[in-house]
Coordinates of C-alpha atoms and ligand atoms in Angstrom, one line a residue:
M776 CA 108.0 122.7 118.6
K777 CA 109.6 125.7 120.1
Q778 CA 111.9 127.3 117.7
S779 CA 115.4 127.9 119.1
V780 CA 117.3 128.3 115.8
K781 CA 116.8 131.2 113.5
N782 CA 116.0 130.8 109.9
A783 CA 115.3 127.1 110.3
V784 CA 113.1 124.6 108.5
C785 CA 111.6 122.6 111.3
Y786 CA 110.4 119.0 111.2
T787 CA 108.8 116.5 113.5
I788 CA 108.8 112.8 112.9
A789 CA 106.9 110.3 115.0
P790 CA 106.4 106.5 114.6
K791 CA 102.6 106.8 114.7
D792 CA 101.2 103.5 113.6
L793 CA 103.7 100.6 114.1
A794 CA 101.3 97.9 112.7
G795 CA 100.3 100.1 109.8
H796 CA 104.0 101.2 109.2
L797 CA 103.3 104.9 109.3
F798 CA 105.5 107.7 110.3
E799 CA 103.8 111.0 110.9
V800 CA 105.9 113.9 109.7
S801 CA 105.5 117.7 109.7
V802 CA 107.5 120.5 108.2
T803 CA 107.2 124.1 109.3
I804 CA 108.7 127.2 107.7
D805 CA 108.3 130.8 109.0
A806 CA 108.5 132.6 105.7
P807 CA 106.9 130.7 102.9
A808 CA 107.5 132.0 99.3
P809 CA 105.0 134.9 98.6
Q810 CA 104.0 133.3 95.3
G811 CA 103.3 130.0 97.0
Q812 CA 105.8 127.8 98.7
I813 CA 107.0 124.7 96.8
F814 CA 108.0 121.4 98.5
S815 CA 109.3 118.2 96.9
L816 CA 110.6 114.8 97.9
P817 CA 113.7 113.3 96.2
A818 CA 113.3 110.8 93.4
W819 CA 116.4 108.9 94.4
I820 CA 118.9 108.5 97.3
P821 CA 122.6 109.3 96.8
G822 CA 124.7 106.1 96.5
S823 CA 121.9 104.1 94.9
Y824 CA 121.6 105.1 91.3
M825 CA 118.0 104.4 90.5
I826 CA 114.8 106.5 90.3
R827 CA 112.7 105.3 93.3
E828 CA 110.1 108.0 93.5
F829 CA 109.9 108.1 97.3
S830 CA 106.8 110.4 97.1
R831 CA 104.7 107.4 96.2
N832 CA 104.8 106.5 99.9
I833 CA 103.2 109.8 101.1
V834 CA 99.7 108.7 102.1
Q835 CA 98.0 112.0 102.9
I836 CA 99.3 115.5 103.0
R837 CA 97.7 118.7 104.2
A838 CA 98.8 122.3 104.8
A839 CA 97.8 124.9 107.4
A840 CA 98.8 128.4 108.4
A841 CA 97.5 130.4 111.4
G842 CA 95.1 127.6 112.2
K843 CA 93.5 127.6 108.7
K844 CA 93.8 125.1 106.0
V845 CA 96.0 126.1 103.0
A846 CA 95.3 124.6 99.6
L847 CA 98.1 122.3 98.2
K848 CA 98.4 121.9 94.4
K849 CA 100.4 118.9 93.1
L850 CA 102.7 120.0 90.3
D851 CA 104.3 116.7 89.4
K852 CA 104.9 113.3 90.8
H853 CA 106.9 114.6 93.8
T854 CA 106.2 118.3 94.0
W855 CA 103.5 120.3 95.8
Q856 CA 102.8 124.0 95.9
A857 CA 101.0 125.7 98.8
A858 CA 98.7 128.6 98.1
P859 CA 100.2 132.0 98.9
C860 CA 99.9 132.6 102.7
A861 CA 101.5 134.3 105.6
G862 CA 103.8 132.1 107.7
P863 CA 104.4 130.0 109.6
L864 CA 103.2 127.4 107.1
R865 CA 103.0 123.8 108.3
L866 CA 102.6 120.7 106.2
Q867 CA 101.6 117.4 107.8
Y868 CA 101.8 114.0 106.1
E869 CA 102.1 110.3 106.7
V870 CA 104.8 108.2 105.2
Y871 CA 104.2 104.5 104.6
A872 CA 107.5 102.8 105.7
W873 CA 107.6 99.2 104.7
D874 CA 110.8 98.8 102.6
L875 CA 113.2 96.6 104.4
S876 CA 116.4 97.9 102.7
V877 CA 119.0 100.5 103.4
R878 CA 117.6 102.8 100.8
A879 CA 114.2 103.9 102.1
A880 CA 112.2 103.6 105.4
H881 CA 110.9 100.8 107.5
L882 CA 108.7 100.7 110.6
D883 CA 107.0 98.1 112.7
Q884 CA 106.9 96.9 116.3
T885 CA 110.5 95.8 116.3
H886 CA 112.2 99.0 115.1
G887 CA 112.0 102.1 112.9
F888 CA 114.5 103.2 110.3
F889 CA 114.5 106.1 107.8
N890 CA 116.5 108.0 105.4
G891 CA 115.7 111.7 105.1
T892 CA 115.1 111.2 101.4
S893 CA 112.1 109.1 102.2
V894 CA 110.5 111.3 104.8
F895 CA 111.7 115.0 104.8
L896 CA 110.1 117.3 102.2
Q897 CA 112.5 119.7 100.7
A898 CA 111.3 123.4 101.1
H899 CA 112.4 125.0 97.9
G900 CA 114.4 128.2 98.4
H901 CA 115.2 127.3 102.0
E902 CA 117.7 124.5 101.4
A903 CA 120.7 126.4 102.7
E904 CA 119.0 127.3 106.0
Q905 CA 119.4 125.3 109.2
H906 CA 117.2 122.2 109.4
V907 CA 115.9 121.0 112.8
V908 CA 114.1 117.8 113.4
D909 CA 112.3 116.6 116.5
I910 CA 112.4 112.8 116.6
Q911 CA 109.6 111.6 118.8
P912 CA 109.3 108.2 120.5
P913 CA 106.5 105.7 119.9
A914 CA 103.8 105.6 122.6
G915 CA 104.5 103.2 125.4
L916 CA 107.9 101.8 124.2
K917 CA 111.4 102.3 125.5
W918 CA 113.3 102.8 122.3
G919 CA 116.7 104.4 121.6
V920 CA 117.8 106.5 118.7
A921 CA 121.0 105.9 116.6
T922 CA 122.0 108.6 114.2
T923 CA 124.9 110.9 113.4
L924 CA 122.7 113.9 113.1
P925 CA 124.1 116.4 115.5
E926 CA 122.1 116.7 118.7
L927 CA 120.4 120.1 119.5
K928 CA 118.2 119.1 122.4
A929 CA 118.7 115.4 122.7
K930 CA 120.9 113.1 124.7
R931 CA 123.1 110.7 122.7
Y932 CA 121.0 107.7 121.6
G933 CA 117.8 109.5 122.9
F934 CA 114.7 111.0 121.4
G935 CA 114.7 114.8 121.0
T936 CA 115.8 117.6 118.7
Y937 CA 118.6 117.1 116.2
M938 CA 119.9 119.6 113.6
A939 CA 121.6 119.9 110.3
A940 CA 123.3 122.8 108.6
D941 CA 121.2 122.4 105.4
Y942 CA 118.9 120.1 103.6
D943 CA 121.8 118.2 102.0
E944 CA 123.1 117.3 105.4
L945 CA 119.7 116.5 106.9
I946 CA 119.1 113.7 104.3
D947 CA 122.7 112.3 104.7
H948 CA 122.2 111.0 108.3
P949 CA 119.9 108.0 108.4
V950 CA 118.1 107.3 111.7
E951 CA 117.6 103.9 113.4
M952 CA 115.2 103.6 116.4
G953 CA 114.5 100.6 118.5
T954 CA 116.2 98.4 121.1
F955 CA 119.4 97.8 119.3
E956 CA 122.6 96.2 120.5
L957 CA 125.4 98.9 120.8
G958 CA 129.2 98.6 120.6
S959 CA 131.7 101.4 120.5
F960 CA 135.4 102.0 119.8
K961 CA 137.7 104.8 119.0
A962 CA 139.6 105.0 115.7
H963 CA 142.5 107.5 115.9
G964 CA 140.6 109.3 118.6
V965 CA 137.2 109.5 116.9
Q966 CA 134.1 107.8 118.5
H967 CA 132.7 105.0 116.3
D968 CA 129.5 103.2 117.2
V969 CA 128.2 99.8 115.9
V970 CA 124.5 99.3 116.1
F971 CA 122.7 96.0 115.4
T972 CA 118.9 95.8 115.1
G973 CA 117.3 92.3 114.9
R974 CA 117.8 89.3 117.0
V975 CA 121.3 88.0 117.2
P976 CA 121.9 85.7 120.2
N977 CA 125.4 85.8 121.7
L978 CA 126.7 88.4 119.3
D979 CA 130.5 88.7 119.7
M980 CA 130.5 92.5 119.7
A981 CA 134.1 92.6 121.2
R982 CA 135.4 90.8 118.1
I983 CA 133.5 93.1 115.7
T984 CA 134.6 96.3 117.3
A985 CA 138.3 95.1 117.5
D986 CA 138.3 94.2 113.8
L987 CA 136.5 97.3 112.7
Q988 CA 138.9 99.5 114.7
K989 CA 141.8 98.1 112.8
I990 CA 140.1 98.6 109.4
C991 CA 139.0 102.2 110.2
E992 CA 142.4 103.2 111.5
T993 CA 144.1 101.8 108.4
Q994 CA 141.8 103.8 106.2
I995 CA 142.2 107.0 108.2
A996 CA 146.0 106.6 108.0
L997 CA 145.8 105.9 104.2
F998 CA 144.3 109.4 103.5
E999 CA 146.0 111.3 106.3
P1000 CA 149.3 109.5 107.0
K1001 CA 150.7 112.5 108.9
T1002 CA 147.8 113.8 111.0
K1003 CA 145.7 110.6 111.2
R1004 CA 142.7 112.9 111.1
A1005 CA 139.4 111.3 110.4
P1006 CA 137.0 113.3 108.1
M1007 CA 134.1 113.1 110.5
Q1008 CA 133.6 113.9 114.2
R1009 CA 131.9 110.6 114.9
Y1010 CA 130.7 107.6 112.9
V1011 CA 128.0 104.9 113.2
F1012 CA 127.7 101.5 111.5
M1013 CA 124.0 100.8 111.7
S1014 CA 123.1 97.2 110.7
M1015 CA 119.8 95.5 110.3
V1016 CA 120.2 91.7 110.8
T1017 CA 118.0 89.3 109.0
A1018 CA 118.2 85.7 107.9
D1019 CA 119.9 86.5 104.6
G1020 CA 120.4 90.2 104.2
Y1021 CA 123.4 91.8 102.4
G1022 CA 123.9 95.4 101.3
G1023 CA 125.0 98.8 102.4
L1024 CA 124.6 102.5 101.7
E1025 CA 127.2 105.1 102.5
H1026 CA 126.7 108.4 104.2
R1027 CA 129.0 111.2 105.3
A1028 CA 129.3 110.0 108.9
S1029 CA 127.5 106.7 109.0
T1030 CA 126.5 103.7 106.9
A1031 CA 123.2 101.7 106.9
L1032 CA 123.8 98.0 106.4
M1033 CA 121.8 94.8 106.0
C1034 CA 123.6 91.6 107.0
A1035 CA 122.9 88.0 107.5
R1036 CA 122.7 86.6 111.1
E1037 CA 124.9 83.6 110.2
D1038 CA 127.7 86.0 109.0
L1039 CA 128.1 87.5 112.5
P1040 CA 130.5 86.0 115.0
V1041 CA 129.2 84.2 118.1
K1042 CA 130.8 84.7 121.5
G1043 CA 133.3 82.1 122.4
K1044 CA 133.3 80.5 118.9
P1045 CA 135.8 80.8 116.1
T1046 CA 134.4 82.1 112.8
D1047 CA 134.6 79.8 109.8
G1048 CA 133.6 80.3 106.2
D1049 CA 133.5 83.5 104.3
G1050 CA 130.5 85.1 106.0
Y1051 CA 132.2 87.2 108.6
R1052 CA 134.9 88.2 106.2
N1053 CA 132.2 89.4 103.8
F1054 CA 130.6 91.4 106.6
L1055 CA 133.9 93.1 107.4
G1056 CA 134.4 93.7 103.6
L1057 CA 131.0 95.4 103.4
C1058 CA 131.8 97.6 106.4
S1059 CA 135.2 98.4 104.9
H1060 CA 133.5 99.3 101.6
E1061 CA 131.0 101.7 103.0
Y1062 CA 133.6 103.3 105.3
F1063 CA 135.9 103.9 102.4
H1064 CA 133.1 105.9 100.7
T1065 CA 133.3 108.4 103.6
W1066 CA 136.2 109.7 101.5
N1067 CA 135.6 108.4 98.1
V1068 CA 132.1 109.6 96.9
K1069 CA 130.9 111.4 100.0
R1070 CA 133.7 114.0 99.8
I1071 CA 135.7 113.2 96.7
K1072 CA 132.8 113.3 94.2
P1073 CA 132.1 113.4 90.5
A1074 CA 131.5 117.0 89.4
V1075 CA 127.9 116.2 88.6
F1076 CA 127.2 115.1 92.2
A1077 CA 128.2 118.5 93.6
P1078 CA 125.4 119.3 94.3
Y1079 CA 123.1 116.3 93.8
D1080 CA 120.1 116.8 91.6
L1081 CA 117.6 114.6 93.4
R1082 CA 114.8 115.2 91.0
Q1083 CA 116.1 113.1 88.1
E1084 CA 118.9 110.7 87.0
T1085 CA 122.4 112.2 87.2
H1086 CA 124.7 110.4 84.8
T1087 CA 128.4 110.1 85.3
P1088 CA 130.9 108.0 83.5
L1089 CA 133.0 107.8 86.7
L1090 CA 131.3 105.2 88.9
W1091 CA 134.2 102.9 88.1
V1092 CA 136.3 105.2 90.3
F1093 CA 133.7 105.8 93.0
E1094 CA 132.4 102.2 93.3
G1095 CA 135.3 100.3 91.5
F1096 CA 138.2 101.9 93.4
T1097 CA 136.1 101.5 96.6
S1098 CA 135.6 97.8 95.9
Y1099 CA 139.4 97.5 95.3
Y1100 CA 140.3 99.2 98.6
D1101 CA 137.6 97.4 100.7
D1102 CA 139.5 94.1 100.5
L1103 CA 142.9 95.7 100.4
M1104 CA 142.2 97.5 103.7
L1105 CA 141.3 94.1 105.2
V1106 CA 144.7 92.6 104.3
R1107 CA 146.6 95.7 105.2
S1108 CA 144.9 95.9 108.6
G1109 CA 145.7 92.2 109.2
V1110 CA 142.1 91.2 109.5
I1111 CA 142.7 88.7 106.6
D1112 CA 145.9 87.2 105.4
Q1113 CA 147.5 87.4 101.9
A1114 CA 146.1 84.0 100.8
G1115 CA 142.6 85.2 101.7
Y1116 CA 143.2 88.4 99.8
F1117 CA 144.3 86.6 96.7
K1118 CA 141.3 84.4 96.9
A1119 CA 139.1 87.4 97.0
I1120 CA 140.7 88.9 93.9
A1121 CA 140.5 85.6 92.0
K1122 CA 136.7 85.5 92.9
T1123 CA 136.3 88.9 91.3
V1124 CA 138.3 87.9 88.2
N1125 CA 136.0 84.9 87.8
M1126 CA 132.9 87.0 88.2
V1127 CA 134.0 89.4 85.5
L1128 CA 135.0 86.6 83.1
R1129 CA 131.7 84.9 83.4
G1130 CA 129.6 87.1 81.2
A1131 CA 129.9 88.0 77.5
G1132 CA 128.6 91.4 78.4
R1133 CA 132.2 92.4 79.3
H1134 CA 133.0 92.5 75.6
K1135 CA 130.0 94.7 74.8
Q1136 CA 130.0 97.4 77.4
S1137 CA 132.9 99.3 78.9
I1138 CA 133.0 100.3 82.6
A1139 CA 132.6 104.0 81.6
E1140 CA 129.4 103.1 79.7
S1141 CA 128.3 100.8 82.6
S1142 CA 128.8 103.8 84.9
F1143 CA 126.8 106.2 82.8
D1144 CA 123.9 103.7 82.3
A1145 CA 123.8 102.5 85.9
W1146 CA 120.3 103.9 86.3
T1147 CA 118.8 101.8 83.5
K1148 CA 121.1 98.8 83.3
Y1149 CA 123.2 97.9 86.3
Y1150 CA 120.4 98.8 88.7
R1151 CA 117.7 97.2 86.7
Q1152 CA 119.2 93.8 85.9
D1153 CA 117.3 91.0 84.2
E1154 CA 118.0 87.5 82.9
N1155 CA 120.1 88.9 80.0
S1156 CA 122.3 91.2 82.0
P1157 CA 125.4 89.0 82.1
N1158 CA 125.2 88.8 78.3
A1159 CA 124.8 92.5 77.9
I1160 CA 126.6 94.5 80.6
V1161 CA 129.7 94.6 82.8
S1162 CA 129.8 95.6 86.4
Y1163 CA 131.6 98.9 87.2
Y1164 CA 132.1 97.4 90.7
T1165 CA 133.9 94.2 89.8
K1166 CA 135.7 95.3 86.6
G1167 CA 136.3 98.7 88.2
S1168 CA 138.1 97.1 91.1
L1169 CA 140.3 95.1 88.7
V1170 CA 141.1 98.3 86.8
A1171 CA 142.1 99.8 90.1
L1172 CA 144.3 96.8 90.7
A1173 CA 145.8 97.0 87.2
L1174 CA 146.5 100.7 87.8
D1175 CA 148.0 100.2 91.2
L1176 CA 150.3 97.4 90.0
T1177 CA 151.3 99.4 86.9
I1178 CA 152.2 102.6 88.9
R1179 CA 154.1 100.5 91.6
A1180 CA 156.1 98.6 88.9
E1181 CA 156.9 101.5 86.6
T1182 CA 157.9 103.9 89.4
R1183 CA 159.9 101.1 91.1
G1184 CA 157.7 101.4 94.2
K1185 CA 158.0 105.2 94.6
K1186 CA 154.3 105.8 93.8
S1187 CA 151.1 103.9 93.9
L1188 CA 147.3 104.3 93.6
D1189 CA 147.4 105.4 97.3
D1190 CA 149.2 108.6 96.2
V1191 CA 146.4 109.1 93.6
M1192 CA 143.7 108.7 96.3
R1193 CA 145.6 111.1 98.6
A1194 CA 145.9 113.7 95.8
L1195 CA 142.2 113.4 95.1
W1196 CA 141.5 113.8 98.8
Q1197 CA 143.7 116.9 99.2
R1198 CA 142.4 118.6 96.0
Y1199 CA 138.7 117.7 96.0
G1200 CA 137.7 116.0 99.2
R1201 CA 139.2 117.4 102.4
D1202 CA 137.4 120.8 102.2
F1203 CA 134.2 119.5 100.7
Y1204 CA 132.0 120.0 103.8
T1205 CA 134.1 122.7 105.4
P1206 CA 133.2 126.4 105.1
K1207 CA 135.9 126.6 102.4
G1208 CA 133.8 124.3 100.3
G1209 CA 134.9 122.0 97.5
R1210 CA 133.8 120.9 94.1
G1211 CA 133.6 117.6 92.3
V1212 CA 136.2 116.1 89.9
T1213 CA 135.7 115.7 86.1
E1214 CA 136.8 112.8 84.0
A1215 CA 139.5 114.9 82.3
E1216 CA 140.8 116.2 85.7
L1217 CA 140.9 112.7 87.1
E1218 CA 143.0 111.3 84.3
A1219 CA 145.3 114.3 84.3
L1220 CA 145.8 113.8 88.0
I1221 CA 146.7 110.1 87.7
D1222 CA 149.5 111.0 85.2
Q1223 CA 150.7 114.0 87.3
V1224 CA 150.8 112.0 90.5
S1225 CA 152.4 108.9 89.0
G1226 CA 154.7 110.8 86.6
L1227 CA 153.7 108.2 84.0
K1228 CA 151.7 108.4 80.8
L1229 CA 148.8 106.2 81.4
K1230 CA 146.2 107.7 79.1
S1231 CA 146.3 105.1 76.4
R1232 CA 146.1 102.3 78.9
L1233 CA 143.2 103.9 80.7
E1234 CA 141.5 104.3 77.4
R1235 CA 141.7 100.6 76.8
W1236 CA 140.8 99.5 80.3
V1237 CA 138.1 102.0 81.0
R1238 CA 136.5 102.8 77.6
G1239 CA 137.5 99.5 75.9
T1240 CA 136.1 96.0 76.4
A1241 CA 139.2 93.7 76.1
D1242 CA 140.1 91.7 79.2
L1243 CA 142.7 93.2 81.5
P1244 CA 146.4 92.1 81.3
L1245 CA 146.4 91.0 85.0
V1246 CA 148.6 87.9 84.6
E1247 CA 151.4 90.1 83.2
L1248 CA 150.9 92.9 85.8
L1249 CA 151.0 90.5 88.7
A1250 CA 154.1 88.7 87.6
P1251 CA 156.6 91.3 88.8
F1252 CA 155.1 90.8 92.3
S1253 CA 155.7 87.1 92.1
I1254 CA 152.0 86.4 92.1
E1255 CA 150.5 83.9 89.7
L1256 CA 147.0 84.2 88.3
A1257 CA 146.8 80.7 87.0
E1258 CA 145.3 79.6 83.7
P1259 CA 142.1 77.7 84.3
V1260 CA 142.6 74.0 84.3
K1261 CA 140.9 72.6 81.2
N1262 CA 137.6 71.7 82.5
A1263 CA 136.3 68.3 81.5
K1264 CA 132.9 68.8 83.0
P1265 CA 130.0 69.2 80.6
G1266 CA 127.6 72.0 81.3
L1267 CA 124.6 73.8 79.9
G1268 CA 126.0 77.3 80.4
V1269 CA 123.2 78.5 82.6
R1270 CA 122.6 80.0 86.0
T1271 CA 119.7 78.3 87.7
A1272 CA 117.3 79.5 90.4
R1273 CA 115.2 77.5 92.7
E1274 CA 111.5 78.0 92.3
G1275 CA 109.8 75.9 94.9
N1276 CA 111.2 72.4 94.1
D1277 CA 111.6 73.3 90.5
C1278 CA 114.7 74.4 88.5
K1279 CA 114.3 77.6 86.7
L1280 CA 116.9 79.1 84.2
A1281 CA 117.9 82.5 85.7
T1282 CA 120.4 83.3 83.0
V1283 CA 121.3 81.5 79.8
Y1284 CA 124.9 82.4 78.9
E1285 CA 125.4 83.5 75.4
G1286 CA 127.2 81.1 73.1
H1287 CA 126.9 78.2 75.6
A1288 CA 125.1 74.9 75.1
A1289 CA 121.6 75.9 76.4
H1290 CA 121.6 79.1 74.3
K1291 CA 122.7 77.2 71.2
A1292 CA 119.8 74.7 71.8
G1293 CA 117.2 77.4 72.0
L1294 CA 116.6 77.6 75.8
S1295 CA 115.8 80.9 77.4
G1296 CA 116.0 82.6 80.8
G1297 CA 112.8 82.0 82.6
D1298 CA 112.3 78.4 81.2
L1299 CA 111.4 75.9 83.9
L1300 CA 113.4 72.6 83.4
V1301 CA 111.2 69.6 83.7
A1302 CA 113.1 66.5 82.4
L1303 CA 116.6 65.6 81.1
D1304 CA 116.5 62.5 78.8
G1305 CA 113.2 61.5 80.4
L1306 CA 114.4 61.9 84.0
R1307 CA 112.8 64.6 86.2
V1308 CA 114.9 67.7 86.9
T1309 CA 114.5 69.4 90.3
A1310 CA 116.3 72.4 91.8
A1311 CA 118.6 69.9 93.6
N1312 CA 119.6 67.3 91.0
L1313 CA 120.5 69.0 87.7
D1314 CA 124.3 68.8 88.3
K1315 CA 124.0 65.1 89.4
L1316 CA 122.1 64.2 86.3
L1317 CA 124.6 66.0 84.1
E1318 CA 127.5 64.1 85.7
R1319 CA 126.5 60.9 83.7
Y1320 CA 127.3 62.7 80.4
R1321 CA 130.4 63.7 78.6
I1322 CA 131.2 66.8 76.6
G1323 CA 129.9 66.3 73.0
D1324 CA 126.9 64.1 74.1
T1325 CA 123.5 65.2 72.9
L1326 CA 120.5 65.0 75.3
T1327 CA 116.9 66.0 75.3
L1328 CA 115.7 68.6 77.7
H1329 CA 112.0 69.3 78.4
A1330 CA 111.1 72.7 79.7
F1331 CA 108.0 74.8 80.3
R1332 CA 108.0 78.2 78.7
R1333 CA 105.0 80.0 80.2
D1334 CA 102.6 77.0 80.4
E1335 CA 103.7 75.4 77.1
L1336 CA 105.9 72.2 77.2
M1337 CA 108.8 72.5 74.8
S1338 CA 111.5 70.0 73.8
F1339 CA 115.2 70.9 73.1
S1340 CA 118.1 68.9 71.8
V1341 CA 121.2 70.0 73.6
K1342 CA 124.7 69.2 72.6
L1343 CA 126.8 69.4 75.8
L1344 CA 129.8 71.7 75.8
S1345 CA 132.5 72.3 78.5
D1346 CA 130.8 74.2 81.3
D1347 CA 133.4 76.9 80.9
V1348 CA 132.9 78.4 84.3
P1349 CA 136.0 80.6 84.9
K1350 CA 138.0 79.1 87.7
W1351 CA 141.1 81.3 87.9
D1352 CA 143.3 80.9 90.9
M1353 CA 145.7 83.4 92.4
K1354 CA 148.7 82.6 94.6
A1355 CA 152.2 83.6 95.6
A1356 CA 154.7 82.2 93.1
A1357 CA 157.2 79.6 94.5
D1358 CA 160.3 81.5 93.2
K1359 CA 160.2 85.0 94.5
S1360 CA 162.9 87.6 93.9
V1361 CA 163.9 90.1 96.7
A1362 CA 162.5 93.0 94.6
A1363 CA 159.1 91.2 94.1
E1364 CA 159.0 90.4 97.8
R1365 CA 159.6 94.1 98.7
G1366 CA 157.0 95.3 96.1
R1367 CA 154.4 92.9 97.5
K1368 CA 155.1 94.0 101.1
A1369 CA 154.8 97.7 100.2
W1370 CA 151.5 96.9 98.5
L1371 CA 149.9 94.6 101.0
A1372 CA 151.5 95.0 104.4
Ligands
ZN1764 ZN1 129.8 101.4 97.1

């Protein structure tokens, strides 16, 4: 590649073998370190807090300078050192890309997708230089390119040369290539693209862009009510559509999403069910991260250390608050109504109340241990951990309602978010630069902005394990979070999973009937009082019994048949419901309007 930018680390990436899922990548630097240039690949990707060791997908790697081979020594699992040589030094390698997720890279005949963390080696000592990447097309195919990497010598949506100010920026703009479906809209003057890869007949793109525009404009106005200035120059929602995909990963000017085909609206048909709402909620969540975690960051993420775990007790703010605002932005932008919003909160309440883990782990601990616990869940997780997403969003709700009630509507969590934005986020990627926020600074800021003393409550909600006083906090807004109706249904206290036609215990909830009888996660249920149990009929079989009845369950553990005597208890699945109270005062009405409208 011709070098047109000074002091640049230059890459090429080409989809080389679609059937073999191989990208061919090269990196060239003019002035390698005299003692031997070091290169490494990140062990994790920001936003997904688990060690993934992307270097395991590098298939073969070689180095050359002035047409001669240069020896490469491997220093650890993701680090190489080239022998001392004069520049330019060029490394060439292949990356196996067959991870259909938003976190890594994927390539076949239908499309290509990559995050820089999966494909671009970091040239140590050169991180702050310009990074240039030539994205090359596959032979014989007419594909387009979707990315928010700034174009250097490329047309928008075309192959060619893109650039980034430094390595950190290079790996924060994922790239999608293929024959995607493209929609566009402007939100407060800023270009937003929506890109779908995967077959979606009769996709109602007009509906999607109209709804996303409302959500994006609501969020921009939340952070910058006066100027309505978006934090990025353009934004892309890039979405891979599969039969049952769900997930997203945030970036500074884009998001990579996986979504289910049936969740997307069809031209000329009304949407029913929660699928499309969930899709919009996912988009809203990732978009909110543009401010909250991509620019307002925990201090330990500024800068990221991509070689190892980076622990923070604050994911309850960066994921929990984001989860609170994702649905709140849907109701404020009018994409869902208040009843729909209350339903979403009740669902979160019921999810949090389901597991005994909430009494054993606080959300600060859950944040800190995300790497080894939340991201590596097993059959026992509901009994052992709490989610900093779900409980974190309820803490945000509790905090917002408390500030609104105790300041008589003068302040809210919105003011806290704006103060965080002004103090830590707004300048983060500008030449002025910014830094991350610490736990102590965050808590001081909440008190300062609200004028309240919330320390002891935060201590209980964030570092304690008691349930949150949501019923009391919602009452001044004339919203009822109703006691669960006493449930007369008997249950085993398990979560099941289908395994072929069989019924497998995915989780055995602590203290419930199956746990008391000795059953375990992983057991394959075979018979209930001598009748065959399948994945489809367990609930039907249980309907013939009452709470207090004792029955015999046969199950396979490994390949050994075991028999259990189970005394049925109430199924105790939380079924809290949230709705507007019938009698509403003028003050409550006003408070609710300020919060939700
Ligand atoms: Zn998130």
